[in-house]
């Protein structure tokens, strides 16, 4: 635990504490009255209200559209099911900047809806809600569908034989067993939408602002660190409460899994109802998930002869100091470095948490590992500039700063992927190897590593994908001569002109293809044990 604790202390707790202290300390004295002053401002209360409201609406809409798909993947067997599962998961690993850009190409100025029907939904709340559903659809499908597939269908069939209608049997038998998984998925969707930044920044415009966007505005545009510090504390408390409830629901879910039969059967669709359900789910996936990405690719090809892609090779001296295509190579380098850091830190933390003799303090660290996913990435990025500015940790000019910020987001995914597999390793195998004289290092190399190798590769793939798309912290610390892909896309979208817009679409398409390729490789490596969120 020494290295993971040191890593999260130096590169998460310290930067966040530094920016909060900078904002709430005046002449060495804490100004706690500033908290009341900020929270009573009408515009701040509107931001808090909108952040909560849109998160609740996004969560409800995601559950409404994704639960039927969870049933289809759990209970029905049809050609192309594994490929469709990968397609459903692609949006989750896409950077939020790409998601916002894809919906901008669909519902924004000159988008598909504008061209066909003359309708624009950008800078409206509907664009934000649909983009959030697009991003979080896979969370519900994989979390709820994973449990649904392990429920014994004979329990519901028994209720049907006793005279219950299909809906009544589902409501009385299946729904109570699914409740923990549904609650866990809803809480994760709420967490991701409550802290949404890239999607709202691109689609919300000046009209809509979430807590995360407001923190960014206060730090980078208004330079009001005290207000940003107060909003960071509010977000920290809210995320802590969400994660506490989520941990409780996960424990309930694990208990439910032990109480039901693990085997589940998926059969071919039977009857008009199942075929209609499958058709509806396929139509939803096509319209909600595939269409925005297809429109994104089409808009990137508007210029003849791959014109927008060819212009990425030129440095115009305006938006970037280097050719935009340089961001591709920079992002790949940073993502590889961040993946190595995340795998080392997350792997060590998972190994410590998996030990059966782990103390309560070590187990409590498990919940803290999830905080970087919910605490303002903007705060972390700006905190890096404030906290890591003096020897021996003066890293402001170092290239490693970006991979460190990206690894903070990737490490929780490594822990969540590897921990169930490490806990499943029979401890008697390690004991037998130790009795035969193997050293602890050799026990890990000969016993644990062969069993967790596939989970380790999956964890590395997820860490690579999320590192590649990190935006909130990177937007502060990426150097002008080495922008990452998400930062480059955001800069292009912020400048007027068709060329900048087309280049943003082209870079977003490249970023989408890289993430999708990484996910398809993961699907080939995936096992039932390592393939769920």
PDB file of C-alpha atoms in Angstrom, residues 66-300:
ATOM      1  CA  UNK A  66     -30.907   1.057 -21.387  1.00  0.00           C
ATOM      2  CA  UNK A  67     -32.826  -1.412 -19.175  1.00  0.00           C
ATOM      3  CA  UNK A  68     -34.559  -3.056 -22.167  1.00  0.00           C
ATOM      4  CA  UNK A  69     -31.118  -3.531 -23.738  1.00  0.00           C
ATOM      5  CA  UNK A  70     -29.837  -5.098 -20.510  1.00  0.00           C
ATOM      6  CA  UNK A  71     -32.663  -7.652 -20.763  1.00  0.00           C
ATOM      7  CA  UNK A  72     -31.920  -8.355 -24.431  1.00  0.00           C
ATOM      8  CA  UNK A  73     -28.211  -8.994 -23.814  1.00  0.00           C
ATOM      9  CA  UNK A  74     -28.957 -11.142 -20.752  1.00  0.00           C
ATOM     10  CA  UNK A  75     -31.824 -13.263 -22.036  1.00  0.00           C
ATOM     11  CA  UNK A  76     -31.768 -13.310 -25.844  1.00  0.00           C
ATOM     12  CA  UNK A  77     -29.291 -14.909 -28.212  1.00  0.00           C
ATOM     13  CA  UNK A  78     -28.973 -13.524 -31.734  1.00  0.00           C
ATOM     14  CA  UNK A  79     -26.317 -13.240 -34.478  1.00  0.00           C
ATOM     15  CA  UNK A  80     -23.758 -10.476 -33.930  1.00  0.00           C
ATOM     16  CA  UNK A  81     -24.443 -10.240 -30.214  1.00  0.00           C
ATOM     17  CA  UNK A  82     -20.767  -9.979 -29.193  1.00  0.00           C
ATOM     18  CA  UNK A  83     -20.047  -7.343 -31.826  1.00  0.00           C
ATOM     19  CA  UNK A  84     -23.098  -5.365 -30.733  1.00  0.00           C
ATOM     20  CA  UNK A  85     -21.917  -5.583 -27.121  1.00  0.00           C
ATOM     21  CA  UNK A  86     -18.647  -3.962 -28.188  1.00  0.00           C
ATOM     22  CA  UNK A  87     -20.523  -1.261 -30.135  1.00  0.00           C
ATOM     23  CA  UNK A  88     -22.604  -0.464 -27.044  1.00  0.00           C
ATOM     24  CA  UNK A  89     -19.467  -0.132 -24.934  1.00  0.00           C
ATOM     25  CA  UNK A  90     -17.559   2.133 -27.343  1.00  0.00           C
ATOM     26  CA  UNK A  91     -19.277   5.376 -26.179  1.00  0.00           C
ATOM     27  CA  UNK A  92     -18.272   4.751 -22.553  1.00  0.00           C
ATOM     28  CA  UNK A  93     -14.550   4.790 -23.357  1.00  0.00           C
ATOM     29  CA  UNK A  94     -14.819   7.743 -25.738  1.00  0.00           C
ATOM     30  CA  UNK A  95     -13.522  11.080 -24.457  1.00  0.00           C
ATOM     31  CA  UNK A  96     -16.304  13.459 -23.436  1.00  0.00           C
ATOM     32  CA  UNK A  97     -14.955  15.951 -25.956  1.00  0.00           C
ATOM     33  CA  UNK A  98     -15.616  13.450 -28.766  1.00  0.00           C
ATOM     34  CA  UNK A  99     -19.123  12.799 -27.421  1.00  0.00           C
ATOM     35  CA  UNK A 100     -19.855  16.520 -27.374  1.00  0.00           C
ATOM     36  CA  UNK A 101     -18.398  16.946 -30.870  1.00  0.00           C
ATOM     37  CA  UNK A 102     -20.412  14.003 -32.249  1.00  0.00           C
ATOM     38  CA  UNK A 103     -23.689  15.468 -30.969  1.00  0.00           C
ATOM     39  CA  UNK A 104     -22.659  18.909 -32.196  1.00  0.00           C
ATOM     40  CA  UNK A 105     -22.323  17.366 -35.668  1.00  0.00           C
ATOM     41  CA  UNK A 106     -25.769  15.793 -35.248  1.00  0.00           C
ATOM     42  CA  UNK A 107     -27.846  18.569 -33.654  1.00  0.00           C
ATOM     43  CA  UNK A 108     -25.712  21.719 -34.026  1.00  0.00           C
ATOM     44  CA  UNK A 109     -25.335  24.366 -36.714  1.00  0.00           C
ATOM     45  CA  UNK A 110     -25.142  22.638 -40.087  1.00  0.00           C
ATOM     46  CA  UNK A 111     -25.720  19.267 -38.420  1.00  0.00           C
ATOM     47  CA  UNK A 112     -27.853  16.455 -39.750  1.00  0.00           C
ATOM     48  CA  UNK A 113     -31.055  17.663 -38.061  1.00  0.00           C
ATOM     49  CA  UNK A 114     -30.384  21.203 -39.250  1.00  0.00           C
ATOM     50  CA  UNK A 115     -29.836  20.043 -42.837  1.00  0.00           C
ATOM     51  CA  UNK A 116     -32.844  17.713 -43.023  1.00  0.00           C
ATOM     52  CA  UNK A 117     -35.504  19.389 -40.858  1.00  0.00           C
ATOM     53  CA  UNK A 118     -34.016  22.765 -40.006  1.00  0.00           C
ATOM     54  CA  UNK A 119     -33.945  21.859 -36.291  1.00  0.00           C
ATOM     55  CA  UNK A 120     -31.070  22.737 -33.970  1.00  0.00           C
ATOM     56  CA  UNK A 121     -30.793  21.349 -30.451  1.00  0.00           C
ATOM     57  CA  UNK A 122     -27.316  22.577 -29.514  1.00  0.00           C
ATOM     58  CA  UNK A 123     -27.225  24.920 -26.506  1.00  0.00           C
ATOM     59  CA  UNK A 124     -30.413  23.179 -25.296  1.00  0.00           C
ATOM     60  CA  UNK A 125     -30.821  20.862 -22.381  1.00  0.00           C
ATOM     61  CA  UNK A 126     -32.021  18.055 -24.669  1.00  0.00           C
ATOM     62  CA  UNK A 127     -28.660  17.910 -26.420  1.00  0.00           C
ATOM     63  CA  UNK A 128     -26.943  17.534 -23.043  1.00  0.00           C
ATOM     64  CA  UNK A 129     -29.359  14.847 -21.819  1.00  0.00           C
ATOM     65  CA  UNK A 130     -29.083  12.770 -25.004  1.00  0.00           C
ATOM     66  CA  UNK A 131     -25.288  13.031 -24.977  1.00  0.00           C
ATOM     67  CA  UNK A 132     -25.255  11.815 -21.350  1.00  0.00           C
ATOM     68  CA  UNK A 133     -27.452   8.855 -22.278  1.00  0.00           C
ATOM     69  CA  UNK A 134     -25.091   8.100 -25.175  1.00  0.00           C
ATOM     70  CA  UNK A 135     -22.101   8.146 -22.818  1.00  0.00           C
ATOM     71  CA  UNK A 136     -23.637   6.118 -19.962  1.00  0.00           C
ATOM     72  CA  UNK A 137     -25.782   3.611 -21.879  1.00  0.00           C
ATOM     73  CA  UNK A 138     -23.142   0.897 -21.476  1.00  0.00           C
ATOM     74  CA  UNK A 139     -22.919   1.406 -17.700  1.00  0.00           C
ATOM     75  CA  UNK A 140     -26.506   0.225 -17.258  1.00  0.00           C
ATOM     76  CA  UNK A 141     -26.306  -2.503 -19.919  1.00  0.00           C
ATOM     77  CA  UNK A 142     -23.120  -4.051 -18.512  1.00  0.00           C
ATOM     78  CA  UNK A 143     -23.875  -3.615 -14.800  1.00  0.00           C
ATOM     79  CA  UNK A 144     -27.538  -4.667 -14.804  1.00  0.00           C
ATOM     80  CA  UNK A 145     -27.183  -7.110 -17.697  1.00  0.00           C
ATOM     81  CA  UNK A 146     -24.265  -8.840 -15.978  1.00  0.00           C
ATOM     82  CA  UNK A 147     -26.413  -9.649 -12.954  1.00  0.00           C
ATOM     83  CA  UNK A 148     -29.534 -10.378 -15.011  1.00  0.00           C
ATOM     84  CA  UNK A 149     -27.659 -13.054 -16.960  1.00  0.00           C
ATOM     85  CA  UNK A 150     -26.831 -14.838 -13.686  1.00  0.00           C
ATOM     86  CA  UNK A 151     -30.404 -14.947 -12.371  1.00  0.00           C
ATOM     87  CA  UNK A 152     -32.082 -18.320 -12.708  1.00  0.00           C
ATOM     88  CA  UNK A 153     -34.954 -17.818 -15.207  1.00  0.00           C
ATOM     89  CA  UNK A 154     -36.797 -20.764 -13.680  1.00  0.00           C
ATOM     90  CA  UNK A 155     -37.803 -18.591 -10.725  1.00  0.00           C
ATOM     91  CA  UNK A 156     -39.784 -16.272 -12.972  1.00  0.00           C
ATOM     92  CA  UNK A 157     -41.133 -19.237 -14.930  1.00  0.00           C
ATOM     93  CA  UNK A 158     -42.429 -20.767 -11.686  1.00  0.00           C
ATOM     94  CA  UNK A 159     -44.342 -17.561 -10.939  1.00  0.00           C
ATOM     95  CA  UNK A 160     -45.838 -17.664 -14.440  1.00  0.00           C
ATOM     96  CA  UNK A 161     -46.974 -21.271 -13.895  1.00  0.00           C
ATOM     97  CA  UNK A 162     -48.713 -20.172 -10.692  1.00  0.00           C
ATOM     98  CA  UNK A 163     -50.820 -17.739 -12.682  1.00  0.00           C
ATOM     99  CA  UNK A 164     -48.822 -14.501 -12.604  1.00  0.00           C
ATOM    100  CA  UNK A 165     -48.795 -12.341 -15.712  1.00  0.00           C
ATOM    101  CA  UNK A 166     -45.406 -11.722 -17.364  1.00  0.00           C
ATOM    102  CA  UNK A 167     -45.211  -8.178 -15.953  1.00  0.00           C
ATOM    103  CA  UNK A 168     -46.353  -9.256 -12.475  1.00  0.00           C
ATOM    104  CA  UNK A 169     -43.813 -12.093 -12.410  1.00  0.00           C
ATOM    105  CA  UNK A 170     -41.033  -9.723 -13.474  1.00  0.00           C
ATOM    106  CA  UNK A 171     -42.035  -7.112 -10.904  1.00  0.00           C
ATOM    107  CA  UNK A 172     -42.312  -9.579  -8.004  1.00  0.00           C
ATOM    108  CA  UNK A 173     -39.432 -11.955  -8.788  1.00  0.00           C
ATOM    109  CA  UNK A 174     -36.823 -10.452 -11.098  1.00  0.00           C
ATOM    110  CA  UNK A 175     -36.962  -6.759 -10.196  1.00  0.00           C
ATOM    111  CA  UNK A 176     -36.210  -7.241  -6.470  1.00  0.00           C
ATOM    112  CA  UNK A 177     -33.162  -9.350  -7.379  1.00  0.00           C
ATOM    113  CA  UNK A 178     -32.028  -6.726  -9.903  1.00  0.00           C
ATOM    114  CA  UNK A 179     -32.615  -3.776  -7.563  1.00  0.00           C
ATOM    115  CA  UNK A 180     -29.045  -3.650  -6.151  1.00  0.00           C
ATOM    116  CA  UNK A 181     -27.519  -3.684  -9.650  1.00  0.00           C
ATOM    117  CA  UNK A 182     -29.996  -1.079 -10.913  1.00  0.00           C
ATOM    118  CA  UNK A 183     -29.218   1.141  -7.918  1.00  0.00           C
ATOM    119  CA  UNK A 184     -25.460   0.725  -8.409  1.00  0.00           C
ATOM    120  CA  UNK A 185     -25.740   1.570 -12.122  1.00  0.00           C
ATOM    121  CA  UNK A 186     -28.004   4.567 -11.427  1.00  0.00           C
ATOM    122  CA  UNK A 187     -25.558   5.938  -8.865  1.00  0.00           C
ATOM    123  CA  UNK A 188     -22.623   5.611 -11.265  1.00  0.00           C
ATOM    124  CA  UNK A 189     -24.588   7.339 -14.044  1.00  0.00           C
ATOM    125  CA  UNK A 190     -25.592  10.076 -11.610  1.00  0.00           C
ATOM    126  CA  UNK A 191     -21.944  10.487 -10.552  1.00  0.00           C
ATOM    127  CA  UNK A 192     -20.689  10.784 -14.133  1.00  0.00           C
ATOM    128  CA  UNK A 193     -23.425  13.252 -15.134  1.00  0.00           C
ATOM    129  CA  UNK A 194     -23.198  15.263 -11.904  1.00  0.00           C
ATOM    130  CA  UNK A 195     -19.495  15.901 -12.634  1.00  0.00           C
ATOM    131  CA  UNK A 196     -19.956  16.311 -16.403  1.00  0.00           C
ATOM    132  CA  UNK A 197     -17.569  18.794 -18.003  1.00  0.00           C
ATOM    133  CA  UNK A 198     -16.634  18.191 -21.647  1.00  0.00           C
ATOM    134  CA  UNK A 199     -20.195  17.461 -22.843  1.00  0.00           C
ATOM    135  CA  UNK A 200     -21.694  20.514 -21.125  1.00  0.00           C
ATOM    136  CA  UNK A 201     -18.769  22.734 -22.110  1.00  0.00           C
ATOM    137  CA  UNK A 202     -19.336  21.990 -25.810  1.00  0.00           C
ATOM    138  CA  UNK A 203     -23.129  21.584 -25.976  1.00  0.00           C
ATOM    139  CA  UNK A 204     -24.287  23.861 -23.163  1.00  0.00           C
ATOM    140  CA  UNK A 205     -22.744  27.074 -24.422  1.00  0.00           C
ATOM    141  CA  UNK A 206     -23.146  30.118 -22.177  1.00  0.00           C
ATOM    142  CA  UNK A 207     -26.681  29.103 -21.187  1.00  0.00           C
ATOM    143  CA  UNK A 208     -26.054  25.949 -19.152  1.00  0.00           C
ATOM    144  CA  UNK A 209     -23.295  25.418 -16.627  1.00  0.00           C
ATOM    145  CA  UNK A 210     -22.720  22.468 -14.304  1.00  0.00           C
ATOM    146  CA  UNK A 211     -20.661  22.580 -11.143  1.00  0.00           C
ATOM    147  CA  UNK A 212     -17.585  21.326 -12.979  1.00  0.00           C
ATOM    148  CA  UNK A 213     -17.954  23.887 -15.781  1.00  0.00           C
ATOM    149  CA  UNK A 214     -18.429  26.668 -13.243  1.00  0.00           C
ATOM    150  CA  UNK A 215     -15.253  25.627 -11.398  1.00  0.00           C
ATOM    151  CA  UNK A 216     -13.411  25.828 -14.713  1.00  0.00           C
ATOM    152  CA  UNK A 217     -14.879  29.271 -15.446  1.00  0.00           C
ATOM    153  CA  UNK A 218     -14.026  30.610 -12.004  1.00  0.00           C
ATOM    154  CA  UNK A 219     -10.436  29.396 -12.183  1.00  0.00           C
ATOM    155  CA  UNK A 220      -9.495  30.069 -15.818  1.00  0.00           C
ATOM    156  CA  UNK A 221     -11.675  33.024 -16.808  1.00  0.00           C
ATOM    157  CA  UNK A 222     -12.751  34.927 -13.684  1.00  0.00           C
ATOM    158  CA  UNK A 223      -9.686  33.965 -11.586  1.00  0.00           C
ATOM    159  CA  UNK A 224     -11.847  33.778  -8.445  1.00  0.00           C
ATOM    160  CA  UNK A 225     -10.121  31.002  -6.525  1.00  0.00           C
ATOM    161  CA  UNK A 226     -12.243  31.433  -3.400  1.00  0.00           C
ATOM    162  CA  UNK A 227     -15.462  30.690  -5.295  1.00  0.00           C
ATOM    163  CA  UNK A 228     -13.788  27.782  -7.084  1.00  0.00           C
ATOM    164  CA  UNK A 229     -12.585  26.422  -3.736  1.00  0.00           C
ATOM    165  CA  UNK A 230     -16.083  26.545  -2.240  1.00  0.00           C
ATOM    166  CA  UNK A 231     -17.575  24.797  -5.271  1.00  0.00           C
ATOM    167  CA  UNK A 232     -14.830  22.172  -5.078  1.00  0.00           C
ATOM    168  CA  UNK A 233     -15.739  21.453  -1.446  1.00  0.00           C
ATOM    169  CA  UNK A 234     -19.422  21.159  -2.380  1.00  0.00           C
ATOM    170  CA  UNK A 235     -18.597  18.723  -5.156  1.00  0.00           C
ATOM    171  CA  UNK A 236     -16.262  16.773  -2.871  1.00  0.00           C
ATOM    172  CA  UNK A 237     -18.990  16.302  -0.248  1.00  0.00           C
ATOM    173  CA  UNK A 238     -21.572  15.319  -2.874  1.00  0.00           C
ATOM    174  CA  UNK A 239     -19.256  12.795  -4.545  1.00  0.00           C
ATOM    175  CA  UNK A 240     -18.282  11.322  -1.165  1.00  0.00           C
ATOM    176  CA  UNK A 241     -21.969  10.784  -0.331  1.00  0.00           C
ATOM    177  CA  UNK A 242     -22.651   9.199  -3.728  1.00  0.00           C
ATOM    178  CA  UNK A 243     -19.687   6.829  -3.409  1.00  0.00           C
ATOM    179  CA  UNK A 244     -20.716   5.840   0.129  1.00  0.00           C
ATOM    180  CA  UNK A 245     -24.201   4.881  -1.059  1.00  0.00           C
ATOM    181  CA  UNK A 246     -22.689   3.151  -4.099  1.00  0.00           C
ATOM    182  CA  UNK A 247     -20.410   1.014  -1.910  1.00  0.00           C
ATOM    183  CA  UNK A 248     -23.445  -0.062   0.121  1.00  0.00           C
ATOM    184  CA  UNK A 249     -25.406  -1.012  -3.005  1.00  0.00           C
ATOM    185  CA  UNK A 250     -22.438  -2.982  -4.383  1.00  0.00           C
ATOM    186  CA  UNK A 251     -22.303  -5.019  -1.158  1.00  0.00           C
ATOM    187  CA  UNK A 252     -26.026  -5.739  -1.547  1.00  0.00           C
ATOM    188  CA  UNK A 253     -25.421  -6.769  -5.159  1.00  0.00           C
ATOM    189  CA  UNK A 254     -22.668  -9.200  -4.153  1.00  0.00           C
ATOM    190  CA  UNK A 255     -24.951 -10.700  -1.506  1.00  0.00           C
ATOM    191  CA  UNK A 256     -27.689 -11.129  -4.106  1.00  0.00           C
ATOM    192  CA  UNK A 257     -25.295 -12.930  -6.428  1.00  0.00           C
ATOM    193  CA  UNK A 258     -24.585 -15.510  -3.759  1.00  0.00           C
ATOM    194  CA  UNK A 259     -28.257 -16.099  -3.107  1.00  0.00           C
ATOM    195  CA  UNK A 260     -29.345 -16.904  -6.658  1.00  0.00           C
ATOM    196  CA  UNK A 261     -28.465 -19.650  -9.085  1.00  0.00           C
ATOM    197  CA  UNK A 262     -25.484 -18.528 -11.185  1.00  0.00           C
ATOM    198  CA  UNK A 263     -26.464 -20.348 -14.372  1.00  0.00           C
ATOM    199  CA  UNK A 264     -28.585 -18.442 -16.873  1.00  0.00           C
ATOM    200  CA  UNK A 265     -29.808 -19.358 -20.314  1.00  0.00           C
ATOM    201  CA  UNK A 266     -30.087 -17.047 -23.299  1.00  0.00           C
ATOM    202  CA  UNK A 267     -32.304 -18.343 -26.055  1.00  0.00           C
ATOM    203  CA  UNK A 268     -33.455 -17.296 -29.465  1.00  0.00           C
ATOM    204  CA  UNK A 269     -36.279 -14.727 -29.445  1.00  0.00           C
ATOM    205  CA  UNK A 270     -39.704 -16.365 -29.252  1.00  0.00           C
ATOM    206  CA  UNK A 271     -42.996 -14.720 -29.986  1.00  0.00           C
ATOM    207  CA  UNK A 272     -43.886 -11.288 -31.343  1.00  0.00           C
ATOM    208  CA  UNK A 273     -43.131  -9.579 -28.019  1.00  0.00           C
ATOM    209  CA  UNK A 274     -39.478 -10.657 -27.831  1.00  0.00           C
ATOM    210  CA  UNK A 275     -38.875  -9.919 -31.487  1.00  0.00           C
ATOM    211  CA  UNK A 276     -40.431  -6.459 -31.050  1.00  0.00           C
ATOM    212  CA  UNK A 277     -38.255  -5.834 -27.990  1.00  0.00           C
ATOM    213  CA  UNK A 278     -35.117  -6.863 -29.889  1.00  0.00           C
ATOM    214  CA  UNK A 279     -36.067  -4.643 -32.839  1.00  0.00           C
ATOM    215  CA  UNK A 280     -36.712  -1.707 -30.510  1.00  0.00           C
ATOM    216  CA  UNK A 281     -33.345  -2.113 -28.788  1.00  0.00           C
ATOM    217  CA  UNK A 282     -31.522  -2.387 -32.124  1.00  0.00           C
ATOM    218  CA  UNK A 283     -33.285   0.761 -33.363  1.00  0.00           C
ATOM    219  CA  UNK A 284     -32.374   2.633 -30.179  1.00  0.00           C
ATOM    220  CA  UNK A 285     -28.713   1.606 -30.490  1.00  0.00           C
ATOM    221  CA  UNK A 286     -28.669   2.625 -34.147  1.00  0.00           C
ATOM    222  CA  UNK A 287     -30.235   6.059 -33.562  1.00  0.00           C
ATOM    223  CA  UNK A 288     -28.725   6.947 -30.206  1.00  0.00           C
ATOM    224  CA  UNK A 289     -25.245   5.387 -30.353  1.00  0.00           C
ATOM    225  CA  UNK A 290     -24.304   4.707 -33.981  1.00  0.00           C
ATOM    226  CA  UNK A 291     -25.878   7.705 -35.740  1.00  0.00           C
ATOM    227  CA  UNK A 292     -23.955  10.450 -33.859  1.00  0.00           C
ATOM    228  CA  UNK A 293     -20.643   8.712 -34.541  1.00  0.00           C
ATOM    229  CA  UNK A 294     -21.560   8.163 -38.193  1.00  0.00           C
ATOM    230  CA  UNK A 295     -22.466  11.835 -38.582  1.00  0.00           C
ATOM    231  CA  UNK A 296     -19.170  12.783 -36.922  1.00  0.00           C
ATOM    232  CA  UNK A 297     -17.246  10.732 -39.497  1.00  0.00           C
ATOM    233  CA  UNK A 298     -19.319  12.163 -42.369  1.00  0.00           C
ATOM    234  CA  UNK A 299     -18.704  15.750 -41.270  1.00  0.00           C
ATOM    235  CA  UNK A 300     -14.972  15.065 -41.100  1.00  0.00           C
TER     236      UNK A 300
END
